[in-house]
């Protein structure tokens, strides 16, 4: 089975569904972690979509909603607790506000390009 994926396909297609279909025959053999990572691909693709279509405030609100749902989920997303996941949250906050040296919030409100 020859299967190759380009970066463009990861961004423009339902990449998570393509991967899921490829693994469908062996899904019952996969570990919980692998299954969760495949599910996370869909969430990350959705995040990318929101990043380019929402303003910085709406994106941060969406992201915080994901984090809140993840906290009570029976199957939490693995990427949120990773270093790169924490960076997504940090950068999303920095697009909306920064904390001054005196501890005051400074509004930034970066625009989408």
Coordinates of C-alpha atoms in Angstrom, one line a residue:
X1 CA 0.0 0.0 0.0
X2 CA 1.8 3.1 -1.3
X3 CA 0.7 6.1 0.8
X4 CA 2.4 9.5 0.8
X5 CA 1.3 12.8 2.2
X6 CA 2.4 16.3 1.4
X7 CA 2.3 19.3 3.8
X8 CA -0.2 21.0 1.5
X9 CA -2.5 18.0 1.9
X10 CA -2.3 18.2 5.7
X11 CA -3.5 21.8 5.6
X12 CA -6.1 21.7 2.7
X13 CA -7.8 18.3 3.1
X14 CA -9.4 16.4 5.9
X15 CA -6.0 15.0 6.8
X16 CA -7.3 13.3 10.0
X17 CA -10.0 11.5 8.0
X18 CA -7.5 10.3 5.4
X19 CA -5.2 8.9 8.2
X20 CA -8.2 7.4 9.9
X21 CA -9.3 5.6 6.7
X22 CA -5.7 4.4 6.2
X23 CA -5.7 2.9 9.7
X24 CA -9.3 1.6 9.6
X25 CA -8.4 -2.0 9.0
X26 CA -6.0 -2.0 12.0
X27 CA -7.9 0.4 14.3
X28 CA -8.6 -2.4 16.8
X29 CA -4.9 -3.1 17.1
X30 CA -3.9 0.5 17.8
X31 CA -3.1 1.8 21.3
X32 CA -5.2 4.4 23.0
X33 CA -2.5 6.9 22.5
X34 CA -2.3 6.4 18.7
X35 CA -6.1 6.6 18.4
X36 CA -6.1 9.8 20.5
X37 CA -3.3 11.3 18.3
X38 CA -5.4 10.7 15.2
X39 CA -8.4 12.4 16.8
X40 CA -6.1 15.3 17.8
X41 CA -5.1 15.8 14.1
X42 CA -8.7 16.7 13.5
X43 CA -8.7 19.2 16.3
X44 CA -5.5 20.7 15.2
X45 CA -6.8 21.1 11.6
X46 CA -9.9 22.8 13.1
X47 CA -7.6 25.1 15.1
X48 CA -5.6 26.0 11.9
X49 CA -8.9 26.9 10.2
X50 CA -10.0 29.1 13.1
X51 CA -6.5 30.7 13.3
X52 CA -6.8 32.0 9.7
X53 CA -10.5 32.9 9.8
X54 CA -11.1 34.3 13.3
X55 CA -9.7 37.5 14.8
X56 CA -7.2 37.1 17.7
X57 CA -9.9 37.5 20.4
X58 CA -12.2 34.9 19.0
X59 CA -9.4 32.5 18.4
X60 CA -8.2 32.8 22.0
X61 CA -11.8 32.3 23.2
X62 CA -12.1 29.2 21.0
X63 CA -8.7 27.9 22.2
X64 CA -9.7 28.4 25.9
X65 CA -12.9 26.6 25.2
X66 CA -11.0 23.6 23.9
X67 CA -8.8 23.7 27.0
X68 CA -11.8 23.8 29.3
X69 CA -13.5 20.9 27.5
X70 CA -10.3 19.0 27.6
X71 CA -10.0 19.3 31.4
X72 CA -13.3 17.4 31.9
X73 CA -12.9 15.0 28.9
X74 CA -12.7 11.3 29.4
X75 CA -10.3 11.2 26.4
X76 CA -8.2 14.4 26.8
X77 CA -6.2 15.7 23.8
X78 CA -2.5 14.9 24.2
X79 CA -1.2 18.0 22.4
X80 CA -2.5 20.4 24.9
X81 CA -0.1 19.4 27.7
X82 CA 2.9 19.2 25.4
X83 CA 5.5 22.0 25.1
X84 CA 4.3 23.0 21.6
X85 CA 0.7 23.0 22.8
X86 CA 1.5 25.4 25.6
X87 CA 3.2 27.6 23.1
X88 CA 0.0 27.8 21.1
X89 CA -1.8 29.1 24.1
X90 CA 1.0 31.5 25.1
X91 CA 1.2 33.0 21.6
X92 CA -2.6 33.2 21.2
X93 CA -2.7 35.2 24.5
X94 CA 0.2 37.4 23.3
X95 CA -1.9 38.3 20.2
X96 CA -4.5 39.7 22.5
X97 CA -2.7 41.1 25.5
X98 CA 0.7 41.3 27.2
X99 CA 1.6 41.9 30.8
X100 CA 3.7 44.9 31.5
X101 CA 6.7 44.9 33.9
X102 CA 4.4 46.5 36.5
X103 CA 1.9 43.6 36.1
X104 CA -0.7 45.6 34.1
X105 CA -2.4 44.1 31.1
X106 CA -1.6 45.8 27.8
X107 CA -4.0 45.3 25.0
X108 CA -2.3 44.2 21.7
X109 CA -5.1 42.9 19.5
X110 CA -3.1 41.7 16.5
X111 CA -5.0 41.6 13.2
X112 CA -5.1 38.5 11.0
X113 CA -3.1 38.9 7.8

